[in-house]
mmCIF file with all atom_site columns, C-alpha atoms in Angstrom:
data_model
loop_
_atom_site.group_PDB
_atom_site.id
_atom_site.type_symbol
_atom_site.label_atom_id
_atom_site.label_alt_id
_atom_site.label_comp_id
_atom_site.label_asym_id
_atom_site.label_entity_id
_atom_site.label_seq_id
_atom_site.pdbx_PDB_ins_code
_atom_site.Cartn_x
_atom_site.Cartn_y
_atom_site.Cartn_z
_atom_site.occupancy
_atom_site.B_iso_or_equiv
_atom_site.pdbx_formal_charge
_atom_site.auth_seq_id
_atom_site.auth_comp_id
_atom_site.auth_asym_id
_atom_site.auth_atom_id
_atom_site.pdbx_PDB_model_num
ATOM 1   C CA . ARG T 1 1   ? 31.139 7.706   6.162   1.00 0.00 ? 5   ARG T CA 1
ATOM 2   C CA . LYS T 1 2   ? 34.862 7.180   6.736   1.00 0.00 ? 6   LYS T CA 1
ATOM 3   C CA . GLU T 1 3   ? 35.930 3.687   7.706   1.00 0.00 ? 7   GLU T CA 1
ATOM 4   C CA . VAL T 1 4   ? 37.723 4.966   10.784  1.00 0.00 ? 8   VAL T CA 1
ATOM 5   C CA . GLU T 1 5   ? 36.959 8.339   12.326  1.00 0.00 ? 9   GLU T CA 1
ATOM 6   C CA . GLN T 1 6   ? 38.679 10.258  15.063  1.00 0.00 ? 10  GLN T CA 1
ATOM 7   C CA . ASP T 1 7   ? 38.250 13.730  16.498  1.00 0.00 ? 11  ASP T CA 1
ATOM 8   C CA . PRO T 1 8   ? 41.400 15.491  15.260  1.00 0.00 ? 12  PRO T CA 1
ATOM 9   C CA . GLY T 1 9   ? 41.592 17.727  18.328  1.00 0.00 ? 13  GLY T CA 1
ATOM 10  C CA . PRO T 1 10  ? 43.821 19.270  19.431  1.00 0.00 ? 14  PRO T CA 1
ATOM 11  C CA . PHE T 1 11  ? 43.155 18.304  23.004  1.00 0.00 ? 15  PHE T CA 1
ATOM 12  C CA . ASN T 1 12  ? 44.968 20.714  25.298  1.00 0.00 ? 16  ASN T CA 1
ATOM 13  C CA . VAL T 1 13  ? 45.153 19.437  28.869  1.00 0.00 ? 17  VAL T CA 1
ATOM 14  C CA . PRO T 1 14  ? 47.199 20.320  31.948  1.00 0.00 ? 18  PRO T CA 1
ATOM 15  C CA . GLU T 1 15  ? 49.697 17.901  33.425  1.00 0.00 ? 19  GLU T CA 1
ATOM 16  C CA . GLY T 1 16  ? 48.006 15.381  35.656  1.00 0.00 ? 20  GLY T CA 1
ATOM 17  C CA . ALA T 1 17  ? 44.682 15.516  33.831  1.00 0.00 ? 21  ALA T CA 1
ATOM 18  C CA . THR T 1 18  ? 42.760 12.522  32.583  1.00 0.00 ? 22  THR T CA 1
ATOM 19  C CA . VAL T 1 19  ? 41.915 12.585  28.898  1.00 0.00 ? 23  VAL T CA 1
ATOM 20  C CA . ALA T 1 20  ? 39.945 10.207  26.703  1.00 0.00 ? 24  ALA T CA 1
ATOM 21  C CA . PHE T 1 21  ? 39.809 9.736   22.950  1.00 0.00 ? 25  PHE T CA 1
ATOM 22  C CA . ASN T 1 22  ? 37.233 7.844   20.968  1.00 0.00 ? 26  ASN T CA 1
ATOM 23  C CA . CYS T 1 23  ? 37.473 6.260   17.557  1.00 0.00 ? 27  CYS T CA 1
ATOM 24  C CA . THR T 1 24  ? 34.516 4.948   15.565  1.00 0.00 ? 28  THR T CA 1
ATOM 25  C CA . TYR T 1 25  ? 34.695 2.352   12.812  1.00 0.00 ? 29  TYR T CA 1
ATOM 26  C CA . SER T 1 26  ? 32.121 1.493   10.165  1.00 0.00 ? 30  SER T CA 1
ATOM 27  C CA . ASN T 1 27  ? 32.882 -2.119  9.260   1.00 0.00 ? 31  ASN T CA 1
ATOM 28  C CA . SER T 1 28  ? 31.197 -4.541  11.632  1.00 0.00 ? 32  SER T CA 1
ATOM 29  C CA . ALA T 1 29  ? 33.547 -7.307  10.426  1.00 0.00 ? 33  ALA T CA 1
ATOM 30  C CA . SER T 1 30  ? 36.521 -5.521  11.977  1.00 0.00 ? 34  SER T CA 1
ATOM 31  C CA . GLN T 1 31  ? 38.537 -7.933  14.082  1.00 0.00 ? 35  GLN T CA 1
ATOM 32  C CA . SER T 1 32  ? 41.633 -6.302  15.519  1.00 0.00 ? 36  SER T CA 1
ATOM 33  C CA . PHE T 1 33  ? 42.099 -2.852  16.947  1.00 0.00 ? 37  PHE T CA 1
ATOM 34  C CA . PHE T 1 34  ? 45.138 -0.859  17.925  1.00 0.00 ? 38  PHE T CA 1
ATOM 35  C CA . TRP T 1 35  ? 46.292 2.494   19.198  1.00 0.00 ? 39  TRP T CA 1
ATOM 36  C CA . TYR T 1 36  ? 49.522 3.867   17.751  1.00 0.00 ? 40  TYR T CA 1
ATOM 37  C CA . ARG T 1 37  ? 51.350 6.955   18.903  1.00 0.00 ? 41  ARG T CA 1
ATOM 38  C CA . GLN T 1 38  ? 53.109 9.320   16.511  1.00 0.00 ? 42  GLN T CA 1
ATOM 39  C CA . ASP T 1 39  ? 55.377 12.100  17.684  1.00 0.00 ? 43  ASP T CA 1
ATOM 40  C CA . CYS T 1 40  ? 55.866 15.153  15.499  1.00 0.00 ? 44  CYS T CA 1
ATOM 41  C CA . ARG T 1 41  ? 57.905 14.280  12.409  1.00 0.00 ? 45  ARG T CA 1
ATOM 42  C CA . LYS T 1 42  ? 58.468 10.735  13.641  1.00 0.00 ? 46  LYS T CA 1
ATOM 43  C CA . GLU T 1 43  ? 57.111 7.346   12.655  1.00 0.00 ? 47  GLU T CA 1
ATOM 44  C CA . PRO T 1 44  ? 54.044 5.731   14.250  1.00 0.00 ? 48  PRO T CA 1
ATOM 45  C CA . LYS T 1 45  ? 54.773 3.310   17.069  1.00 0.00 ? 49  LYS T CA 1
ATOM 46  C CA . LEU T 1 46  ? 52.420 0.783   18.592  1.00 0.00 ? 50  LEU T CA 1
ATOM 47  C CA . LEU T 1 47  ? 51.032 1.995   21.903  1.00 0.00 ? 51  LEU T CA 1
ATOM 48  C CA . MET T 1 48  ? 48.707 -0.889  22.646  1.00 0.00 ? 52  MET T CA 1
ATOM 49  C CA . SER T 1 49  ? 46.381 -3.434  21.132  1.00 0.00 ? 53  SER T CA 1
ATOM 50  C CA . VAL T 1 50  ? 42.725 -3.283  22.153  1.00 0.00 ? 54  VAL T CA 1
ATOM 51  C CA . TYR T 1 51  ? 41.128 -6.450  23.471  1.00 0.00 ? 55  TYR T CA 1
ATOM 52  C CA . SER T 1 52  ? 37.447 -7.232  23.712  1.00 0.00 ? 56  SER T CA 1
ATOM 53  C CA . SER T 1 53  ? 37.478 -7.224  27.500  1.00 0.00 ? 57  SER T CA 1
ATOM 54  C CA . GLY T 1 54  ? 39.414 -3.986  27.692  1.00 0.00 ? 58  GLY T CA 1
ATOM 55  C CA . ASN T 1 55  ? 43.025 -3.744  28.732  1.00 0.00 ? 59  ASN T CA 1
ATOM 56  C CA . GLU T 1 56  ? 45.313 -1.529  30.722  1.00 0.00 ? 60  GLU T CA 1
ATOM 57  C CA . ASP T 1 57  ? 48.984 -0.681  30.473  1.00 0.00 ? 61  ASP T CA 1
ATOM 58  C CA . GLY T 1 58  ? 50.093 1.608   33.260  1.00 0.00 ? 62  GLY T CA 1
ATOM 59  C CA . ARG T 1 59  ? 48.323 4.931   32.854  1.00 0.00 ? 63  ARG T CA 1
ATOM 60  C CA . PHE T 1 60  ? 46.707 3.859   29.577  1.00 0.00 ? 64  PHE T CA 1
ATOM 61  C CA . THR T 1 61  ? 43.409 2.004   29.272  1.00 0.00 ? 65  THR T CA 1
ATOM 62  C CA . ALA T 1 62  ? 41.898 0.821   26.007  1.00 0.00 ? 66  ALA T CA 1
ATOM 63  C CA . GLN T 1 63  ? 38.329 -0.357  25.547  1.00 0.00 ? 67  GLN T CA 1
ATOM 64  C CA . LEU T 1 64  ? 36.286 -1.811  22.733  1.00 0.00 ? 68  LEU T CA 1
ATOM 65  C CA . ASN T 1 65  ? 32.540 -1.453  22.286  1.00 0.00 ? 69  ASN T CA 1
ATOM 66  C CA . ARG T 1 66  ? 31.509 -3.747  19.428  1.00 0.00 ? 70  ARG T CA 1
ATOM 67  C CA . ALA T 1 67  ? 27.827 -2.920  19.686  1.00 0.00 ? 71  ALA T CA 1
ATOM 68  C CA . SER T 1 68  ? 28.441 0.769   19.109  1.00 0.00 ? 72  SER T CA 1
ATOM 69  C CA . GLN T 1 69  ? 31.526 0.167   16.956  1.00 0.00 ? 73  GLN T CA 1
ATOM 70  C CA . TYR T 1 70  ? 34.006 2.315   18.750  1.00 0.00 ? 74  TYR T CA 1
ATOM 71  C CA . ILE T 1 71  ? 37.229 2.002   20.671  1.00 0.00 ? 75  ILE T CA 1
ATOM 72  C CA . SER T 1 72  ? 38.545 4.362   23.285  1.00 0.00 ? 76  SER T CA 1
ATOM 73  C CA . LEU T 1 73  ? 41.853 5.316   24.862  1.00 0.00 ? 77  LEU T CA 1
ATOM 74  C CA . LEU T 1 74  ? 42.010 6.772   28.364  1.00 0.00 ? 78  LEU T CA 1
ATOM 75  C CA . ILE T 1 75  ? 45.182 8.421   29.649  1.00 0.00 ? 79  ILE T CA 1
ATOM 76  C CA . ARG T 1 76  ? 45.381 9.079   33.364  1.00 0.00 ? 80  ARG T CA 1
ATOM 77  C CA . ASP T 1 77  ? 47.788 11.468  35.097  1.00 0.00 ? 81  ASP T CA 1
ATOM 78  C CA . SER T 1 78  ? 48.930 13.009  31.807  1.00 0.00 ? 82  SER T CA 1
ATOM 79  C CA . LYS T 1 79  ? 52.621 13.757  31.389  1.00 0.00 ? 83  LYS T CA 1
ATOM 80  C CA . LEU T 1 80  ? 54.273 16.326  29.142  1.00 0.00 ? 84  LEU T CA 1
ATOM 81  C CA . SER T 1 81  ? 55.798 13.396  27.256  1.00 0.00 ? 85  SER T CA 1
ATOM 82  C CA . ASP T 1 82  ? 52.323 12.138  26.328  1.00 0.00 ? 86  ASP T CA 1
ATOM 83  C CA . SER T 1 83  ? 52.026 15.023  23.854  1.00 0.00 ? 87  SER T CA 1
ATOM 84  C CA . ALA T 1 84  ? 51.677 13.348  20.463  1.00 0.00 ? 88  ALA T CA 1
ATOM 85  C CA . THR T 1 85  ? 49.145 12.283  17.866  1.00 0.00 ? 89  THR T CA 1
ATOM 86  C CA . TYR T 1 86  ? 47.248 9.099   18.690  1.00 0.00 ? 90  TYR T CA 1
ATOM 87  C CA . LEU T 1 87  ? 46.237 6.972   15.721  1.00 0.00 ? 91  LEU T CA 1
ATOM 88  C CA . CYS T 1 88  ? 43.378 4.510   15.813  1.00 0.00 ? 92  CYS T CA 1
ATOM 89  C CA . VAL T 1 89  ? 43.926 1.450   13.600  1.00 0.00 ? 93  VAL T CA 1
ATOM 90  C CA . VAL T 1 90  ? 41.354 -1.164  12.614  1.00 0.00 ? 94  VAL T CA 1
ATOM 91  C CA . ASN T 1 91  ? 41.785 -4.458  10.799  1.00 0.00 ? 95  ASN T CA 1
ATOM 92  C CA . ILE T 1 92  ? 39.042 -5.117  8.217   1.00 0.00 ? 96  ILE T CA 1
ATOM 93  C CA . PRO T 1 93  ? 38.393 -7.649  5.443   1.00 0.00 ? 97  PRO T CA 1
ATOM 94  C CA . SER T 1 94  ? 39.931 -6.544  2.160   1.00 0.00 ? 98  SER T CA 1
ATOM 95  C CA . ASP T 1 95  ? 37.799 -8.786  -0.058  1.00 0.00 ? 99  ASP T CA 1
ATOM 96  C CA . ASN T 1 96  ? 34.195 -9.933  -0.027  1.00 0.00 ? 100 ASN T CA 1
ATOM 97  C CA . ALA T 1 97  ? 35.119 -13.456 1.015   1.00 0.00 ? 101 ALA T CA 1
ATOM 98  C CA . GLY T 1 98  ? 36.909 -12.108 4.070   1.00 0.00 ? 102 GLY T CA 1
ATOM 99  C CA . ASN T 1 99  ? 39.991 -14.140 3.241   1.00 0.00 ? 103 ASN T CA 1
ATOM 100 C CA . ASN T 1 100 ? 42.337 -11.195 3.271   1.00 0.00 ? 104 ASN T CA 1
ATOM 101 C CA . ARG T 1 101 ? 42.484 -8.339  5.698   1.00 0.00 ? 105 ARG T CA 1
ATOM 102 C CA . LYS T 1 102 ? 44.039 -4.928  5.799   1.00 0.00 ? 106 LYS T CA 1
ATOM 103 C CA . LEU T 1 103 ? 44.665 -2.148  8.268   1.00 0.00 ? 107 LEU T CA 1
ATOM 104 C CA . ILE T 1 104 ? 42.737 1.097   8.111   1.00 0.00 ? 108 ILE T CA 1
ATOM 105 C CA . TRP T 1 105 ? 44.346 4.061   9.822   1.00 0.00 ? 109 TRP T CA 1
ATOM 106 C CA . GLY T 1 106 ? 42.511 6.943   11.397  1.00 0.00 ? 110 GLY T CA 1
ATOM 107 C CA . LEU T 1 107 ? 43.808 10.475  10.847  1.00 0.00 ? 111 LEU T CA 1
ATOM 108 C CA . GLY T 1 108 ? 44.776 10.767  14.480  1.00 0.00 ? 112 GLY T CA 1
ATOM 109 C CA . THR T 1 109 ? 43.902 12.836  17.531  1.00 0.00 ? 113 THR T CA 1
ATOM 110 C CA . SER T 1 110 ? 46.396 15.453  18.598  1.00 0.00 ? 114 SER T CA 1
ATOM 111 C CA . LEU T 1 111 ? 47.148 15.775  22.316  1.00 0.00 ? 115 LEU T CA 1
ATOM 112 C CA . ALA T 1 112 ? 49.109 18.595  23.906  1.00 0.00 ? 116 ALA T CA 1
ATOM 113 C CA . VAL T 1 113 ? 49.857 18.292  27.623  1.00 0.00 ? 117 VAL T CA 1
ATOM 114 C CA . ASN T 1 114 ? 50.751 21.633  29.117  1.00 0.00 ? 118 ASN T CA 1
ATOM 115 C CA . PRO T 1 115 ? 52.813 22.391  32.237  1.00 0.00 ? 119 PRO T CA 1
ATOM 116 C CA . ASP C 2 1   ? 64.486 -4.612  18.984  1.00 0.00 ? 27  ASP C CA 1
ATOM 117 C CA . VAL C 2 2   ? 63.057 -4.596  15.498  1.00 0.00 ? 28  VAL C CA 1
ATOM 118 C CA . LYS C 2 3   ? 64.879 -2.235  13.223  1.00 0.00 ? 29  LYS C CA 1
ATOM 119 C CA . VAL C 2 4   ? 63.452 -0.849  10.013  1.00 0.00 ? 30  VAL C CA 1
ATOM 120 C CA . THR C 2 5   ? 65.850 1.448   8.198   1.00 0.00 ? 31  THR C CA 1
ATOM 121 C CA . GLN C 2 6   ? 64.986 3.829   5.416   1.00 0.00 ? 32  GLN C CA 1
ATOM 122 C CA . SER C 2 7   ? 67.920 4.983   3.360   1.00 0.00 ? 33  SER C CA 1
ATOM 123 C CA . SER C 2 8   ? 67.190 8.710   3.432   1.00 0.00 ? 34  SER C CA 1
ATOM 124 C CA . ARG C 2 9   ? 65.421 11.026  5.886   1.00 0.00 ? 35  ARG C CA 1
ATOM 125 C CA . TYR C 2 10  ? 65.095 13.866  3.379   1.00 0.00 ? 36  TYR C CA 1
ATOM 126 C CA . LEU C 2 11  ? 65.159 13.882  -0.410  1.00 0.00 ? 37  LEU C CA 1
ATOM 127 C CA . VAL C 2 12  ? 64.686 16.664  -2.932  1.00 0.00 ? 38  VAL C CA 1
ATOM 128 C CA . LYS C 2 13  ? 64.071 15.639  -6.536  1.00 0.00 ? 39  LYS C CA 1
ATOM 129 C CA . ARG C 2 14  ? 62.953 17.312  -9.731  1.00 0.00 ? 40  ARG C CA 1
ATOM 130 C CA . THR C 2 15  ? 59.817 16.554  -11.701 1.00 0.00 ? 41  THR C CA 1
ATOM 131 C CA . GLY C 2 16  ? 60.393 13.657  -14.087 1.00 0.00 ? 42  GLY C CA 1
ATOM 132 C CA . GLU C 2 17  ? 63.285 12.124  -12.170 1.00 0.00 ? 43  GLU C CA 1
ATOM 133 C CA . LYS C 2 18  ? 63.280 8.450   -11.288 1.00 0.00 ? 44  LYS C CA 1
ATOM 134 C CA . VAL C 2 19  ? 63.373 8.073   -7.517  1.00 0.00 ? 45  VAL C CA 1
ATOM 135 C CA . PHE C 2 20  ? 64.315 5.049   -5.432  1.00 0.00 ? 46  PHE C CA 1
ATOM 136 C CA . LEU C 2 21  ? 63.341 4.767   -1.781  1.00 0.00 ? 47  LEU C CA 1
ATOM 137 C CA . GLU C 2 22  ? 65.013 1.895   0.027   1.00 0.00 ? 48  GLU C CA 1
ATOM 138 C CA . CYS C 2 23  ? 63.868 0.076   3.132   1.00 0.00 ? 49  CYS C CA 1
ATOM 139 C CA . VAL C 2 24  ? 65.689 -2.658  5.030   1.00 0.00 ? 50  VAL C CA 1
ATOM 140 C CA . GLN C 2 25  ? 64.515 -4.656  8.050   1.00 0.00 ? 51  GLN C CA 1
ATOM 141 C CA . ASP C 2 26  ? 66.708 -6.857  10.180  1.00 0.00 ? 52  ASP C CA 1
ATOM 142 C CA . MET C 2 27  ? 64.138 -9.162  11.789  1.00 0.00 ? 53  MET C CA 1
ATOM 143 C CA . ASP C 2 28  ? 63.447 -11.618 8.969   1.00 0.00 ? 54  ASP C CA 1
ATOM 144 C CA . HIS C 2 29  ? 59.875 -10.355 8.622   1.00 0.00 ? 55  HIS C CA 1
ATOM 145 C CA . GLU C 2 30  ? 57.812 -11.787 5.788   1.00 0.00 ? 56  GLU C CA 1
ATOM 146 C CA . ASN C 2 31  ? 55.607 -8.764  5.242   1.00 0.00 ? 57  ASN C CA 1
ATOM 147 C CA . MET C 2 32  ? 56.691 -5.288  4.201   1.00 0.00 ? 58  MET C CA 1
ATOM 148 C CA . PHE C 2 33  ? 54.687 -2.194  3.354   1.00 0.00 ? 59  PHE C CA 1
ATOM 149 C CA . TRP C 2 34  ? 55.069 1.227   1.822   1.00 0.00 ? 60  TRP C CA 1
ATOM 150 C CA . TYR C 2 35  ? 52.783 4.068   2.941   1.00 0.00 ? 61  TYR C CA 1
ATOM 151 C CA . ARG C 2 36  ? 52.604 7.762   2.300   1.00 0.00 ? 62  ARG C CA 1
ATOM 152 C CA . GLN C 2 37  ? 51.316 10.157  4.920   1.00 0.00 ? 63  GLN C CA 1
ATOM 153 C CA . ASP C 2 38  ? 49.808 13.530  4.069   1.00 0.00 ? 64  ASP C CA 1
ATOM 154 C CA . PRO C 2 39  ? 48.044 16.110  6.249   1.00 0.00 ? 65  PRO C CA 1
ATOM 155 C CA . GLY C 2 40  ? 44.323 15.501  6.325   1.00 0.00 ? 66  GLY C CA 1
ATOM 156 C CA . LEU C 2 41  ? 44.663 12.171  4.515   1.00 0.00 ? 67  LEU C CA 1
ATOM 157 C CA . GLY C 2 42  ? 46.511 10.053  7.048   1.00 0.00 ? 68  GLY C CA 1
ATOM 158 C CA . LEU C 2 43  ? 48.465 6.943   6.169   1.00 0.00 ? 69  LEU C CA 1
ATOM 159 C CA . ARG C 2 44  ? 47.634 5.444   2.806   1.00 0.00 ? 70  ARG C CA 1
ATOM 160 C CA . LEU C 2 45  ? 48.980 2.116   1.631   1.00 0.00 ? 71  LEU C CA 1
ATOM 161 C CA . ILE C 2 46  ? 50.844 2.213   -1.684  1.00 0.00 ? 72  ILE C CA 1
ATOM 162 C CA . TYR C 2 47  ? 52.143 -1.355  -2.060  1.00 0.00 ? 73  TYR C CA 1
ATOM 163 C CA . PHE C 2 48  ? 52.895 -4.336  0.123   1.00 0.00 ? 74  PHE C CA 1
ATOM 164 C CA . SER C 2 49  ? 54.729 -7.619  -0.148  1.00 0.00 ? 75  SER C CA 1
ATOM 165 C CA . TYR C 2 50  ? 54.163 -10.937 1.599   1.00 0.00 ? 76  TYR C CA 1
ATOM 166 C CA . ASP C 2 51  ? 57.300 -12.605 0.331   1.00 0.00 ? 77  ASP C CA 1
ATOM 167 C CA . VAL C 2 52  ? 60.340 -12.269 -1.867  1.00 0.00 ? 78  VAL C CA 1
ATOM 168 C CA . LYS C 2 53  ? 59.457 -11.306 -5.455  1.00 0.00 ? 79  LYS C CA 1
ATOM 169 C CA . MET C 2 54  ? 55.840 -10.950 -4.439  1.00 0.00 ? 80  MET C CA 1
ATOM 170 C CA . LYS C 2 55  ? 53.960 -7.640  -4.487  1.00 0.00 ? 81  LYS C CA 1
ATOM 171 C CA . GLU C 2 56  ? 50.395 -6.463  -4.105  1.00 0.00 ? 82  GLU C CA 1
ATOM 172 C CA . LYS C 2 57  ? 48.817 -3.109  -4.863  1.00 0.00 ? 83  LYS C CA 1
ATOM 173 C CA . GLY C 2 58  ? 47.576 -1.091  -1.958  1.00 0.00 ? 84  GLY C CA 1
ATOM 174 C CA . ASP C 2 59  ? 45.048 1.717   -2.113  1.00 0.00 ? 85  ASP C CA 1
ATOM 175 C CA . ILE C 2 60  ? 47.069 4.242   -4.142  1.00 0.00 ? 86  ILE C CA 1
ATOM 176 C CA . PRO C 2 61  ? 49.591 2.388   -6.361  1.00 0.00 ? 87  PRO C CA 1
ATOM 177 C CA . GLU C 2 62  ? 49.364 4.729   -9.355  1.00 0.00 ? 88  GLU C CA 1
ATOM 178 C CA . GLY C 2 63  ? 52.688 6.309   -10.201 1.00 0.00 ? 89  GLY C CA 1
ATOM 179 C CA . TYR C 2 64  ? 54.652 3.840   -8.075  1.00 0.00 ? 90  TYR C CA 1
ATOM 180 C CA . SER C 2 65  ? 56.250 0.446   -8.423  1.00 0.00 ? 91  SER C CA 1
ATOM 181 C CA . VAL C 2 66  ? 58.098 -1.772  -5.958  1.00 0.00 ? 92  VAL C CA 1
ATOM 182 C CA . SER C 2 67  ? 60.794 -4.398  -5.876  1.00 0.00 ? 93  SER C CA 1
ATOM 183 C CA . ARG C 2 68  ? 61.488 -7.156  -3.368  1.00 0.00 ? 94  ARG C CA 1
ATOM 184 C CA . GLU C 2 69  ? 64.450 -9.191  -4.527  1.00 0.00 ? 95  GLU C CA 1
ATOM 185 C CA . LYS C 2 70  ? 65.596 -10.078 -1.018  1.00 0.00 ? 96  LYS C CA 1
ATOM 186 C CA . LYS C 2 71  ? 63.532 -10.712 2.070   1.00 0.00 ? 97  LYS C CA 1
ATOM 187 C CA . GLU C 2 72  ? 65.057 -7.899  4.059   1.00 0.00 ? 98  GLU C CA 1
ATOM 188 C CA . ARG C 2 73  ? 64.758 -5.190  1.411   1.00 0.00 ? 99  ARG C CA 1
ATOM 189 C CA . PHE C 2 74  ? 61.685 -3.526  -0.083  1.00 0.00 ? 100 PHE C CA 1
ATOM 190 C CA . SER C 2 75  ? 62.184 -0.703  -2.554  1.00 0.00 ? 101 SER C CA 1
ATOM 191 C CA . LEU C 2 76  ? 59.674 1.897   -3.682  1.00 0.00 ? 102 LEU C CA 1
ATOM 192 C CA . ILE C 2 77  ? 60.209 3.392   -7.135  1.00 0.00 ? 103 ILE C CA 1
ATOM 193 C CA . LEU C 2 78  ? 58.756 6.571   -8.551  1.00 0.00 ? 104 LEU C CA 1
ATOM 194 C CA . GLU C 2 79  ? 59.253 6.092   -12.291 1.00 0.00 ? 105 GLU C CA 1
ATOM 195 C CA . SER C 2 80  ? 58.746 9.771   -13.103 1.00 0.00 ? 106 SER C CA 1
ATOM 196 C CA . ALA C 2 81  ? 58.360 11.918  -10.024 1.00 0.00 ? 107 ALA C CA 1
ATOM 197 C CA . SER C 2 82  ? 55.598 14.502  -9.960  1.00 0.00 ? 108 SER C CA 1
ATOM 198 C CA . THR C 2 83  ? 54.903 17.358  -7.566  1.00 0.00 ? 109 THR C CA 1
ATOM 199 C CA . ASN C 2 84  ? 51.854 15.560  -6.144  1.00 0.00 ? 110 ASN C CA 1
ATOM 200 C CA . GLN C 2 85  ? 54.184 12.838  -4.901  1.00 0.00 ? 111 GLN C CA 1
ATOM 201 C CA . THR C 2 86  ? 55.725 15.247  -2.422  1.00 0.00 ? 112 THR C CA 1
ATOM 202 C CA . SER C 2 87  ? 54.997 13.503  0.855   1.00 0.00 ? 113 SER C CA 1
ATOM 203 C CA . MET C 2 88  ? 56.296 11.611  3.868   1.00 0.00 ? 114 MET C CA 1
ATOM 204 C CA . TYR C 2 89  ? 56.977 7.994   2.874   1.00 0.00 ? 115 TYR C CA 1
ATOM 205 C CA . LEU C 2 90  ? 56.931 5.344   5.570   1.00 0.00 ? 116 LEU C CA 1
ATOM 206 C CA . CYS C 2 91  ? 58.111 1.777   5.274   1.00 0.00 ? 117 CYS C CA 1
ATOM 207 C CA . ALA C 2 92  ? 56.851 -0.873  7.682   1.00 0.00 ? 118 ALA C CA 1
ATOM 208 C CA . SER C 2 93  ? 57.425 -4.550  8.303   1.00 0.00 ? 119 SER C CA 1
ATOM 209 C CA . ARG C 2 94  ? 55.545 -7.257  10.122  1.00 0.00 ? 120 ARG C CA 1
ATOM 210 C CA . PRO C 2 95  ? 56.259 -10.892 10.939  1.00 0.00 ? 121 PRO C CA 1
ATOM 211 C CA . GLY C 2 96  ? 53.872 -13.389 9.402   1.00 0.00 ? 122 GLY C CA 1
ATOM 212 C CA . THR C 2 97  ? 52.603 -14.511 12.774  1.00 0.00 ? 123 THR C CA 1
ATOM 213 C CA . ALA C 2 98  ? 51.929 -11.094 14.289  1.00 0.00 ? 124 ALA C CA 1
ATOM 214 C CA . LYS C 2 99  ? 48.422 -9.799  14.710  1.00 0.00 ? 125 LYS C CA 1
ATOM 215 C CA . ASN C 2 100 ? 48.860 -6.977  12.268  1.00 0.00 ? 126 ASN C CA 1
ATOM 216 C CA . ILE C 2 101 ? 51.333 -5.087  14.434  1.00 0.00 ? 127 ILE C CA 1
ATOM 217 C CA . GLN C 2 102 ? 53.591 -3.107  12.139  1.00 0.00 ? 128 GLN C CA 1
ATOM 218 C CA . TYR C 2 103 ? 57.037 -1.679  12.812  1.00 0.00 ? 129 TYR C CA 1
ATOM 219 C CA . PHE C 2 104 ? 57.888 1.507   10.976  1.00 0.00 ? 130 PHE C CA 1
ATOM 220 C CA . GLY C 2 105 ? 61.037 3.096   9.670   1.00 0.00 ? 131 GLY C CA 1
ATOM 221 C CA . ALA C 2 106 ? 61.778 6.717   10.500  1.00 0.00 ? 132 ALA C CA 1
ATOM 222 C CA . GLY C 2 107 ? 60.323 7.925   7.220   1.00 0.00 ? 133 GLY C CA 1
ATOM 223 C CA . THR C 2 108 ? 61.602 9.720   4.140   1.00 0.00 ? 134 THR C CA 1
ATOM 224 C CA . ARG C 2 109 ? 60.343 13.222  3.508   1.00 0.00 ? 135 ARG C CA 1
ATOM 225 C CA . LEU C 2 110 ? 60.380 13.616  -0.265  1.00 0.00 ? 136 LEU C CA 1
ATOM 226 C CA . SER C 2 111 ? 60.003 16.957  -1.987  1.00 0.00 ? 137 SER C CA 1
ATOM 227 C CA . VAL C 2 112 ? 59.471 17.001  -5.748  1.00 0.00 ? 138 VAL C CA 1
ATOM 228 C CA . LEU C 2 113 ? 60.111 20.401  -7.284  1.00 0.00 ? 139 LEU C CA 1
#
C-alpha cells in the first residue's frame, strides 16, 4: 500500500461546481498534513495546512479524519483558475524512534474547471 | 516573499557529462532540499541539508551528490549524467521553525541525451 494515495483524476467540473478530493495515508504516526497546488509546468505551492478540527480559507475547506486516516479538500464555487493538480502531503517519522520526520508527497489529483 | 531561485529552467546535456544544478534562497532558511518529479512517480527526495556543510541522503540519492558551502546555496551534482536522470528537478527551502512548509523554486527541466 502506498504511504499516501490520491485519485489521479482528472476531475472535470463546470464553473461554479463544488468538488472534493480525498487523500488516504497509511502511517498512523503521521502528524502534519498539507495541500499543495501545482499548475502545469510550475512548482508546487502551499495551498493550506490541514488542522485536526478542520479549517477553511475562502472557498477551500480542508478536513482531517484520523480514525480513517484520510484528509480531504473541498472547493466551492469552482473558478477556471482553480484548474491545477492538487498534491496531498503528509509528515511521517523517518526513523523507528520517531526522532526525525519527513514529508511524503501524493501523486496529485488533476482538476479541470470548464467554462 | 520567499524567493527560491534555480539557475536554469531548461538544460540539455549528454550522457556522461557532469551537471551542476544551482539553487539559491534569500530568506536565510536552514533547510534545503532537492527533489525530482516524474510522471506517475511524484516528487521524490534526492538529498537535503539542515545546515551549511551538512547533507543527508533522501530516498533516491544514487547517481547524485550535493554541496552546501554557504547557507543560501544548495547545489545538486550529477557526476556522470545518464538518460534515466532526465527529469524535472525542484529545489525547496524551509525555515527551521516552520511546520514542514516548503517553498519551491521554479524547477529545472533536465534532458540527458
